[in-house]
Coordinates of C-alpha atoms and ligand atoms in Angstrom, one line a residue:
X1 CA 0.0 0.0 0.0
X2 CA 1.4 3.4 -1.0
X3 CA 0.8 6.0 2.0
X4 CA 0.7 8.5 -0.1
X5 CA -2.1 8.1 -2.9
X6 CA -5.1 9.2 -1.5
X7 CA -7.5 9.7 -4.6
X8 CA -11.0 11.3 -2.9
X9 CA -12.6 13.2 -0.6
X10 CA -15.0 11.3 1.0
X11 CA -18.4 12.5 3.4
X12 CA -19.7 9.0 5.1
X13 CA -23.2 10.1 5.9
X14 CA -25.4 8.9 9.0
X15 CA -23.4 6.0 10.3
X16 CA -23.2 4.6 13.7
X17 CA -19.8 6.4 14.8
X18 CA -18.0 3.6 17.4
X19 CA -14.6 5.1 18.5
X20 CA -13.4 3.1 21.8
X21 CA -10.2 5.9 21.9
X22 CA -12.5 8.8 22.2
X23 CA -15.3 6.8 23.7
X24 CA -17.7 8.0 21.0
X25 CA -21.1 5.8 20.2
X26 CA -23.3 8.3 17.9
X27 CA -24.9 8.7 15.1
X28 CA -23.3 11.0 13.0
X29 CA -21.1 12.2 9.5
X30 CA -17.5 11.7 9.1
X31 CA -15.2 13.4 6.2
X32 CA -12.0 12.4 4.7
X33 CA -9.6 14.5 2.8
X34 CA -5.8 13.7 1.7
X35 CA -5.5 10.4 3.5
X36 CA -7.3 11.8 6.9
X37 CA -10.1 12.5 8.8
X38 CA -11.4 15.6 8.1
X39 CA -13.1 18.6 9.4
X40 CA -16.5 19.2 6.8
X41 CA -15.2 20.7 3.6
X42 CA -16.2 24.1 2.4
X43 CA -16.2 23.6 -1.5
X44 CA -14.2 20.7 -2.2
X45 CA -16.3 18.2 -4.7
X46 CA -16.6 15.1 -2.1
X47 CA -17.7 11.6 -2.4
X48 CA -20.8 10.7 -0.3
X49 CA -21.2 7.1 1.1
X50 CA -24.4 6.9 3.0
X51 CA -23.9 4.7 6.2
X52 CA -27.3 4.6 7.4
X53 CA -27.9 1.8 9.4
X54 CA -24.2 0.7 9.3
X55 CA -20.8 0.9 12.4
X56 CA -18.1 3.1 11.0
X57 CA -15.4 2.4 12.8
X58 CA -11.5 2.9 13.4
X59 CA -9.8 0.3 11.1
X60 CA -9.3 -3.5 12.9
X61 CA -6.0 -4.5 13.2
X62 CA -5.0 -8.1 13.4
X63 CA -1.3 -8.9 15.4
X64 CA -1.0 -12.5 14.2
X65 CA -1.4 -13.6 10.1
X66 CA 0.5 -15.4 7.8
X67 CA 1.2 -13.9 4.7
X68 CA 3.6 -17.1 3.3
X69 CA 6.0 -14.8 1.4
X70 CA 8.7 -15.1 1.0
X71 CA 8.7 -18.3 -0.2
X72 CA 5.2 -19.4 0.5
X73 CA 3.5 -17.9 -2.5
X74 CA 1.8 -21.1 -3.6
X75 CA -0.3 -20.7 0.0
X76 CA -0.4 -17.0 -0.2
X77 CA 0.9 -13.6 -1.3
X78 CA 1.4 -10.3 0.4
X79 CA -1.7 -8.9 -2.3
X80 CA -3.9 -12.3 -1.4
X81 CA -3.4 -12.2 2.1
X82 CA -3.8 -8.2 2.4
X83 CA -6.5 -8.3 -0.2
X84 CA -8.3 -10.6 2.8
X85 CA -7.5 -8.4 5.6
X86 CA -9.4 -5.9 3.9
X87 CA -12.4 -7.9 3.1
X88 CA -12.7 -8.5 6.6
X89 CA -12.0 -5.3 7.5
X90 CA -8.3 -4.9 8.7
X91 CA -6.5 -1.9 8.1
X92 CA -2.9 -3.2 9.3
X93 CA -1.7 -7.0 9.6
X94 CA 1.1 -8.0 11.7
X95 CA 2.8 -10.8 9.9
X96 CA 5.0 -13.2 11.4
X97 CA 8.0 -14.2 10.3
X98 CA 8.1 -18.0 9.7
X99 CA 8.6 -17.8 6.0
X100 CA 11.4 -19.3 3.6
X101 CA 13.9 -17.6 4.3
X102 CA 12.7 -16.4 7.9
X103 CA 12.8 -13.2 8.5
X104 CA 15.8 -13.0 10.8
X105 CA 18.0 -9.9 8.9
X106 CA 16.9 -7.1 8.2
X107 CA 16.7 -7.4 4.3
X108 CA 13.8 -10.0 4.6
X109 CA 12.3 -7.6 7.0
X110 CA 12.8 -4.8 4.0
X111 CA 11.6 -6.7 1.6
X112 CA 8.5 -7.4 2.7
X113 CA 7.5 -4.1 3.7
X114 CA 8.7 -2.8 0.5
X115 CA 6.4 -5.7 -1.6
X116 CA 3.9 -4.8 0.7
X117 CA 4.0 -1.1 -0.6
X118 CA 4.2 -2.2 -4.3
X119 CA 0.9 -4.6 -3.9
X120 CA -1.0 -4.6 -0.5
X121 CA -4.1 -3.9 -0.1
X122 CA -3.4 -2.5 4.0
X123 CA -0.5 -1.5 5.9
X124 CA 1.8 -4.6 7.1
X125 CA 3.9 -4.5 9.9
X126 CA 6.4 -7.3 9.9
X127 CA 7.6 -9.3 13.0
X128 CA 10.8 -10.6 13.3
X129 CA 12.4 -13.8 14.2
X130 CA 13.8 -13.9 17.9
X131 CA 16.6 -16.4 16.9
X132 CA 18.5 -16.9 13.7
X133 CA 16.5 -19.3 10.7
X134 CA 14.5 -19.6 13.9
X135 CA 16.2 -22.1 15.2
X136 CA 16.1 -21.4 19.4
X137 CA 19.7 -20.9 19.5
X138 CA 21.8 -17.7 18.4
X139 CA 19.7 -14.4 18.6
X140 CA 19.5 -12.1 16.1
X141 CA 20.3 -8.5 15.7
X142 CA 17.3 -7.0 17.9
X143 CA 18.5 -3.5 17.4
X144 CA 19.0 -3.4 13.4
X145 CA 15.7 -5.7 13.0
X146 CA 13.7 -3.0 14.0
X147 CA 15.1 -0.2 12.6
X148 CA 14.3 -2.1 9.5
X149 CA 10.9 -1.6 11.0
X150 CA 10.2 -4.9 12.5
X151 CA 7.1 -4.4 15.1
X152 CA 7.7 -7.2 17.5
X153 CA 9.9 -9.9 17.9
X154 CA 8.8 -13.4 17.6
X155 CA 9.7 -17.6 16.4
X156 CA 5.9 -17.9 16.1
X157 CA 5.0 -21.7 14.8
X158 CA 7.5 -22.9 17.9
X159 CA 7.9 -21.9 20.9
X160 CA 11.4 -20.8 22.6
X161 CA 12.6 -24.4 24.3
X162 CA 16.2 -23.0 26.1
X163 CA 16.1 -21.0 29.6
X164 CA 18.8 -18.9 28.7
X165 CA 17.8 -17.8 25.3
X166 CA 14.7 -16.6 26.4
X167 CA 16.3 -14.9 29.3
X168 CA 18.2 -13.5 26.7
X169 CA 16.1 -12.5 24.6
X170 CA 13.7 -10.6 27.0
X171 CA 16.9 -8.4 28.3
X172 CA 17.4 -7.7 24.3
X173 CA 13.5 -7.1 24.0
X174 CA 13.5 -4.6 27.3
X175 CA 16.5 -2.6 26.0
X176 CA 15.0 -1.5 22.9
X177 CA 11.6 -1.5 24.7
X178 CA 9.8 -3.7 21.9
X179 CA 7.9 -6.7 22.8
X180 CA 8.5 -10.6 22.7
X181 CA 5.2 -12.8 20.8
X182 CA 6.0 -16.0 22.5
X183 CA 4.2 -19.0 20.4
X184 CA 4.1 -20.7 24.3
X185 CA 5.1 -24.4 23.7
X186 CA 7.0 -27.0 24.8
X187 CA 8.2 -29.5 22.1
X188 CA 8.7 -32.3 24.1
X189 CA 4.9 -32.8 25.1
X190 CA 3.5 -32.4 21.5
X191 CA 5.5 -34.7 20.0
X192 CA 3.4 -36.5 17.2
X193 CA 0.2 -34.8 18.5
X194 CA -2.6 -33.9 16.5
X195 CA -5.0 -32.6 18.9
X196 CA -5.5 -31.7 21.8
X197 CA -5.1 -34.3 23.9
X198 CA -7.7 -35.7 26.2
X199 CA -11.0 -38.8 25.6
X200 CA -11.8 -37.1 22.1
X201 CA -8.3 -37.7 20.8
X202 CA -8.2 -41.2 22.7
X203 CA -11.5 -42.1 20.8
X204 CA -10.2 -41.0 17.1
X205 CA -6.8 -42.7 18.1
X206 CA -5.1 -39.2 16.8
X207 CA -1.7 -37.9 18.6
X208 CA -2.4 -35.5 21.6
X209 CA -1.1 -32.3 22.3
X210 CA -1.2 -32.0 25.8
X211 CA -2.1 -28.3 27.1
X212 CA 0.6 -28.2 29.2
X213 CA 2.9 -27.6 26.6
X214 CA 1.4 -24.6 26.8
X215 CA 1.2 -24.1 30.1
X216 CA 4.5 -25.1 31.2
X217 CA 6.0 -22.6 28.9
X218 CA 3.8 -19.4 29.7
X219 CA 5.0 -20.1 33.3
X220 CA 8.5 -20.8 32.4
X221 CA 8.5 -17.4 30.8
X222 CA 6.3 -15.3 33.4
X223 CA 9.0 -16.5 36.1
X224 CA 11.9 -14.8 33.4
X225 CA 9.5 -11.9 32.8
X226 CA 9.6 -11.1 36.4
X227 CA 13.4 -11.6 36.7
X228 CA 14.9 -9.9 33.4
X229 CA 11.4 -7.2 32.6
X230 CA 10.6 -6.5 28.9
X231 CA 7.4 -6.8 27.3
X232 CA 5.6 -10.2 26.8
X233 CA 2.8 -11.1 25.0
X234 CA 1.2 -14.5 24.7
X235 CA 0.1 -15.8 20.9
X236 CA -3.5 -17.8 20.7
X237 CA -4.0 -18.4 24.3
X238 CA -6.4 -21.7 24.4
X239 CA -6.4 -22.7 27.4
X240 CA -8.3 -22.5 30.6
X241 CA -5.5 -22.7 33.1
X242 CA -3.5 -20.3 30.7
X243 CA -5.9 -17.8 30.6
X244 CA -5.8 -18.2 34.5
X245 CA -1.9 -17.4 34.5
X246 CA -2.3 -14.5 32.4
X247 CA -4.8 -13.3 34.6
X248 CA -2.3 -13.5 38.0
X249 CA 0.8 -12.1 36.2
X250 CA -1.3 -9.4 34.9
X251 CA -2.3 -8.7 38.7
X252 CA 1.2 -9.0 39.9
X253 CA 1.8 -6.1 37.8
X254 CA 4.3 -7.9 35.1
X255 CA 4.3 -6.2 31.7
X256 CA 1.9 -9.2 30.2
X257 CA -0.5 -9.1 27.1
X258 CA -2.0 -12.1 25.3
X259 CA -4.5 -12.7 22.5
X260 CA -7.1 -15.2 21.6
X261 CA -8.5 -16.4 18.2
X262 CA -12.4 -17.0 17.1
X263 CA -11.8 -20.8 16.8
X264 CA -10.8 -20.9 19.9
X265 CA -13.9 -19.6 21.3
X266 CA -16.4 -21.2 18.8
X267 CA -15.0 -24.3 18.6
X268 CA -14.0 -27.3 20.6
X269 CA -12.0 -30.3 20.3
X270 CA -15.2 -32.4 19.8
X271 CA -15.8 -30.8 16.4
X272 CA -13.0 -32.6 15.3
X273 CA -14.8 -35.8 16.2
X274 CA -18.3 -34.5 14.5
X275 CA -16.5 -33.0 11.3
X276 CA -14.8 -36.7 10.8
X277 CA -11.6 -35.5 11.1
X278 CA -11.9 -32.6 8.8
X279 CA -7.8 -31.0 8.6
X280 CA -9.7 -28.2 8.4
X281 CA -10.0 -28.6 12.3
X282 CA -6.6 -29.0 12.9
X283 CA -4.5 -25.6 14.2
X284 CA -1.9 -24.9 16.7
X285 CA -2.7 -25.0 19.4
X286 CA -5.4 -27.5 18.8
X287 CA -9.4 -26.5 19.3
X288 CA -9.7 -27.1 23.2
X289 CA -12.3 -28.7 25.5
X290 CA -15.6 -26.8 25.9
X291 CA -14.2 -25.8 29.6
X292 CA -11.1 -24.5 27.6
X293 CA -13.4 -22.4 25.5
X294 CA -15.2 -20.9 27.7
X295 CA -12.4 -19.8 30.0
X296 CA -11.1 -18.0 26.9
X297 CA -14.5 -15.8 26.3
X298 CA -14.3 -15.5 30.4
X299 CA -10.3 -14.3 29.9
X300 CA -12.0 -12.0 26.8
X301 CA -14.5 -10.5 28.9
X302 CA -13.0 -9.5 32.1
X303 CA -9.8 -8.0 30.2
X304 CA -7.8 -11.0 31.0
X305 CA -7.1 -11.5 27.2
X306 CA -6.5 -8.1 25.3
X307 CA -7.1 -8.5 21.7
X308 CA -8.5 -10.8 19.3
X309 CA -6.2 -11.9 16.1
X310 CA -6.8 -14.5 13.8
X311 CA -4.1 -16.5 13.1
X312 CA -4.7 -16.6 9.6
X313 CA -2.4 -19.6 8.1
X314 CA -2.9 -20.2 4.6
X315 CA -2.7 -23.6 3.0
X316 CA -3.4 -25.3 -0.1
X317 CA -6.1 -27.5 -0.5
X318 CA -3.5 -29.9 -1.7
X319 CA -1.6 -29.9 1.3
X320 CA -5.2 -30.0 3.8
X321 CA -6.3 -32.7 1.8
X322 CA -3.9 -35.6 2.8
X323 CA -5.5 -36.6 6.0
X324 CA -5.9 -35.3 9.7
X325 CA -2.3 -37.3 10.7
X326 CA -0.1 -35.2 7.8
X327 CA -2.0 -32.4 6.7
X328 CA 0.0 -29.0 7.9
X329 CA -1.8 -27.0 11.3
X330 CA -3.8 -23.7 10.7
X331 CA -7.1 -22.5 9.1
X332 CA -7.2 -18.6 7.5
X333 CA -9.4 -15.9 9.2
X334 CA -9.2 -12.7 8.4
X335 CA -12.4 -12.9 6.2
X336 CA -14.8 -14.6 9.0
X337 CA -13.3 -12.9 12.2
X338 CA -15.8 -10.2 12.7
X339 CA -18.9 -12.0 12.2
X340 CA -17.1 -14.8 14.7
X341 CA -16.9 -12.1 17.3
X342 CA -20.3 -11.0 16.5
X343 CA -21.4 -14.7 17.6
X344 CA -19.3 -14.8 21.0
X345 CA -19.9 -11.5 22.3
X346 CA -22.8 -9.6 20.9
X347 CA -25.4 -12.7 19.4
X348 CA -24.4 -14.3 23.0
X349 CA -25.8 -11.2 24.7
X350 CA -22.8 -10.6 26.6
X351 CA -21.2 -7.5 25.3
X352 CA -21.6 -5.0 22.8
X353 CA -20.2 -2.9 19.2
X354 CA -17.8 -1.2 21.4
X355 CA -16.4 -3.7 23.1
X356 CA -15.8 -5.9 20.1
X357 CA -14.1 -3.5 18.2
X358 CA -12.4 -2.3 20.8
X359 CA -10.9 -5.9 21.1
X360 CA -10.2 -5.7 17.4
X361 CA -8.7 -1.9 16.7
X362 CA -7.4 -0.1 19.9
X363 CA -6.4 -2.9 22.1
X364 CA -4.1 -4.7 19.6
X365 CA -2.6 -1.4 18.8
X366 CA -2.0 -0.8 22.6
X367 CA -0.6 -4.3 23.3
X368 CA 2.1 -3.6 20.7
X369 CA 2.9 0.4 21.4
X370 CA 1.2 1.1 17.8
X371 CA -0.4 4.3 17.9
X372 CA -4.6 3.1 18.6
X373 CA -6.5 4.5 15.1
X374 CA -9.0 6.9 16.2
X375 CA -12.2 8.8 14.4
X376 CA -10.1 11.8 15.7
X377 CA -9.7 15.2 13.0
X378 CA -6.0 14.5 11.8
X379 CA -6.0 10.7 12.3
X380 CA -4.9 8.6 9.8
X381 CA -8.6 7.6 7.5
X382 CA -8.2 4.1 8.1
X383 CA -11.9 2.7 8.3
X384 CA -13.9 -0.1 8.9
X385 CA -17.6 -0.3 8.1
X386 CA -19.9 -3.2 9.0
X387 CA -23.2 -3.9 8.2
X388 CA -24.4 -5.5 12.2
X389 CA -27.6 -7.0 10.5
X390 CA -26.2 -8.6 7.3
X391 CA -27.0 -12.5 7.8
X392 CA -25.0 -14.2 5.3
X393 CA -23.8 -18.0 4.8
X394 CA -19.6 -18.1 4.7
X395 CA -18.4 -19.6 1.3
X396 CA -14.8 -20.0 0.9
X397 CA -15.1 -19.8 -2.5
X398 CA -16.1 -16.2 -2.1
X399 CA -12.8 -15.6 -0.2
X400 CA -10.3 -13.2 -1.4
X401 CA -7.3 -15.1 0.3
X402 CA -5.5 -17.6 -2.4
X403 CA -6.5 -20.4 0.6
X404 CA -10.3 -22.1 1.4
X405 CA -9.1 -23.6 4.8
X406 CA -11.6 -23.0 7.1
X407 CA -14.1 -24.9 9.1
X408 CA -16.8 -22.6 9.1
X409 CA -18.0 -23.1 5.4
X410 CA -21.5 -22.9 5.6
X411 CA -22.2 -21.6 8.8
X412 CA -25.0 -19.1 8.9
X413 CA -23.4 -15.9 10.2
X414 CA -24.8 -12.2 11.1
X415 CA -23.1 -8.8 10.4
X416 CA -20.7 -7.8 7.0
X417 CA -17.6 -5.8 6.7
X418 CA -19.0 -3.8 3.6
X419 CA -16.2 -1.0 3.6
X420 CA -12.8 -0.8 4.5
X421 CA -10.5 2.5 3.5
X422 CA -7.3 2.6 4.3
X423 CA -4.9 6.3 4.5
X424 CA -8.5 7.4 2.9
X425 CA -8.9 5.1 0.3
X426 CA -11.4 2.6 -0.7
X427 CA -9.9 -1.0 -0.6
X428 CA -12.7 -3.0 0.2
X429 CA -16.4 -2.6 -0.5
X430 CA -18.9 -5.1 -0.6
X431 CA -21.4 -5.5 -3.4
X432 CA -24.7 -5.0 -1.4
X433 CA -23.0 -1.4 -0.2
X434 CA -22.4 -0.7 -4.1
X435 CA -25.3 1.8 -4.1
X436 CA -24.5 3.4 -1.1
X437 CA -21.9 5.7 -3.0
X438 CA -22.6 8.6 -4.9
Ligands
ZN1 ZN1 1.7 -19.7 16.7

C-alpha cells in the first residue's frame, strides 16, 4: 500500500460512529480529505457514502497472520493475504516471520514491507524472528531488526525451548523497549500430537497435544519476565489454566498481554470428532475442551485477554487434503473474524459494538505500542464499516485469500464488513453497499 495516494474526498453520511479511543457511540457524519479525517469541507467536490444503518469504525488490526511470502507464495501472497485483511475489514496486519527464508535480517524484513508497498491492499507491519532461521539458539540482531521496521519480535510456529535464550532474549527485547510474541510451547509434550489431547483424541486414536505444553511454557517465561522485565505477550491463548496465569501475572503487575483467536472460542476439540476429522479442524494449538473455550470468552470478557487476532495460516487444498495425521496446522481468518466475534460476544448477549471492536482496533494497537486509530480530526482515515444486520452463509469460494481452509464453510453468520478505506482510500467494498456511494 502506498501512503501517499489518496484519490478522494469522501463524506460517510449517518453512520453509527463507534470510537473506543475517544469513547464515541453516535450517530453521525465523518469526512475524509488527503488520506485523513477531516473537518467538513467548504467547496471541495466530495464523495458521499451513505452509512445509514451501518458501524463506521476505526480500522481492525490483526497482530497475528501469515502472509507465506517469502517463499510461501503457492499458499499466499502479500496482495492475497492483504486483499483478505481488507475484506474483513483490517487496516494493518502484523505478519510473522516463519517464512522461507525467515525473517531473521533485516533485508527479509525490508523486503516485505517494500512488496507490501508495491501490492498490499493494507499496511503490514512485519515481525521478526527472535533467533536466527529460527532455530532457538543464536539471537538475532534486535536492534537493526527493528530499525528495519520490525514491530515485534517473535519464532511464532515454535515456541522458545532453552532458559537462557529466552532470558536473553527478553533483556534484548527490554533494552530497545519492543515486545517478545511468544508461540508458548513446549516440544517435548506435542511430539506427534494432532489434537489436543484428552477422551476425544483417545477415541479417534489421533496424537495428543497436551495443554501443558502450553502451560509449562507461559510459566517458564512469566517467572523470566519477572526476573529480566521487557514486554511479553502471549500468541492464541487456548487454554483454561493459561488464561488463569495471564490473569495472575497481569495482577502481579508484570508487563503481560496475550491474545485469543475465534476458533478458539467457537470451537471445541469435539468438532474434530463431529467433522470426521476434517484437517480443516486442525491448528496450533489445537481446538480445546468446551471448559477450555469458555475460560477464553471468560479471559475475553473480564480484560484478562487483550485482543483478538486470527491466526490466519494459509494452506493449499493440496496440502489440507492428505489426512488429519499429515496435513499442515492452521485455518485462514481474516475474512470470518468479525462475524465470529459478533457470535461470541454480541449474538451471545454478553457484550456489545464497542467492546468488540475495541478488542479488534485499539487494544491490539495498545498491546504492541502502535499508535490506537481513532475517528479523531488529523487521524490517519483508516476505516472499517460493518453492516451488524447482514446475515450471510460463509463460502470460501467467495474468499479473497488464495487459501479455502476453514471450518466454518456454511455456517449461517450475522453482520458484514461492507467497507474498508485505508490512509483514505477505498480498498474493500462489498457489493450490497455498491449503491450506497454517490
Ligand atoms: Zn503460533
Amino acid at each position: 500500500m502506498n501512503p501517499e495516494k489518496h484519490a478522494h474526498t469522501w463524506a460517510i453520511q449517518g453512520g453509527r460512529l463507534i470510537d473506543p479511543v475517544q469513547h464515541l457511540d453516535g450517530v453521525g457524519d465523518l469526512y475524509v480529505a488527503a488520506g485523513r479525517i477531516a473537518d467538513p469541507p467548504a467547496d471541495a467536490e466530495v464523495q458521499t457514502f451513505d452509512a445509514r444503518g451501518l458501524i463506521v469504525a476505526p480500522g481492525l488490526i490483526d497482530l497475528h497472520v501469515h502472509l507465506r511470502e517469502p517463499g510461501g507464495s503457492h499458499k499466499e501472497t502479500i496482495a492475497t493475504g492483504t486483499a483478505a485483511a481488507v475484506a474483513g475489514g483490517f487496516t494493518s496486519v502484523a505478519c510473522m516471520p516463519n517464512t522461507t527464508p525467515p525473517l531473521d535480517a533485516p533485508e527479509h524484513v525490508e523486503w516485505v514491507s517494500a512488496e507490501a508497498r508495491k501490492v498490499g491492499a493494507c499496511r503490514v507491519l512485519p515481525i521478526a524472528a527472535v533467533t536466527l532461521g529460527r532455530r532457538g539458539g543464536e539471537l538475532v540482531d534486535f536492534e537493526a531488526l527493528r530499525g528495519a521496521g520490525a514491530l515485534a519480535f517473535s519464532d511464532d510456529g515454535d515456541g522458545i525451548a532453552d532458559d537462557q535464550v529466552m532470558r536473553a532474549a527478553l533483556r534484548r527485547v527490554r533494552a530497545i523497549d519492543s515486545v517478545l510474541i511468544q508461540h508458548c510451547q513446549d516440544a517435548r509434550l506435542t511430539q506427534g500430537g494432532v489434537m489436543h489431547a484428552g477422551p476425544v483424541a483417545d477415541t479417534l486414536g489421533l496424537g495428543g497435544m497436551d495443554p501443558l505444553a502450553e502451560e509449562a511454557m507461559i510459566e517458564r517465561d512469566l517467572e523470566l519476565v519477572g526476573q529480566e522485565g521487557g514486554r511479553y505477550h502471549v500468541a492464541h491463548v487456548s487454554t483454561a489454566r493459561a488464561v488463569e496465569l495471564v490473569r495472575q501475572a497481569k495482577a502481579a503487575g508484570l508487563p503481560v498481554t496475550t491474545e485469543v483467536c475465534p476458533h478458539h472460542l467457537t470451537l471445541c476439540d469435539r468438532d474434530v470428532l463431529e467433522s470426521g476429522k476434517d484437517p480443516n479442524y486442525k491448528m496450533n494449538p489445537p481446538l480445546r475442551s468446551p471448559a477450555d473455550a469458555a475460560a477464553c470468552v471468560e479471559g475475553l470478557l473480564d480484560g484478562t485477554i487483550d485482543c483478538i487476532v486470527t491466526d490466519h495460516a494459509p494452506h493449499t487444498a493440496e496440502e489440507k487434503a492428505t489426512g488429519f495425521d499429515r496435513a499442515p496446522f492452521g485455518i485462514i481468518g481474516l475474512e470470518t473474524a468479525v462475524a465470529l466475534a459478533y457470535e461470541v460476544l454480541i449474538a451471545s448477549g454478553r457484550s456489545d459494538w464497542p467492546t468488540l471492536l475495541r478488542l479488534m482496533n485499539s487494544a491490539p494497537a495498545e498491546a504492541l505500542g502502535l499508535p490506537a486509530p481513532t475517528l479523531a480530526t488529523g487521524a490517519p482515515a483508516d476505516l472499517t464499516i460493518i453492516d451488524p444486520q447482514a446475515r450471510w452463509t460463509i463460502d470460501p469460494d467467495r474468499f479473497a485469500s488464495k487459501a479455502r481452509n476453514t471450518p466454518y464453510a456454511g455456517r449461517e453468520v450475522t453482520s458484514r464488513v461492507v467497507a474498508t478505506f485505508v490512509n483514505g482510500q477505498l480498498r474493500h467494498l462489498h457489493p450490497d453497499a455498491q449503491p450506497r456511494m454517490t
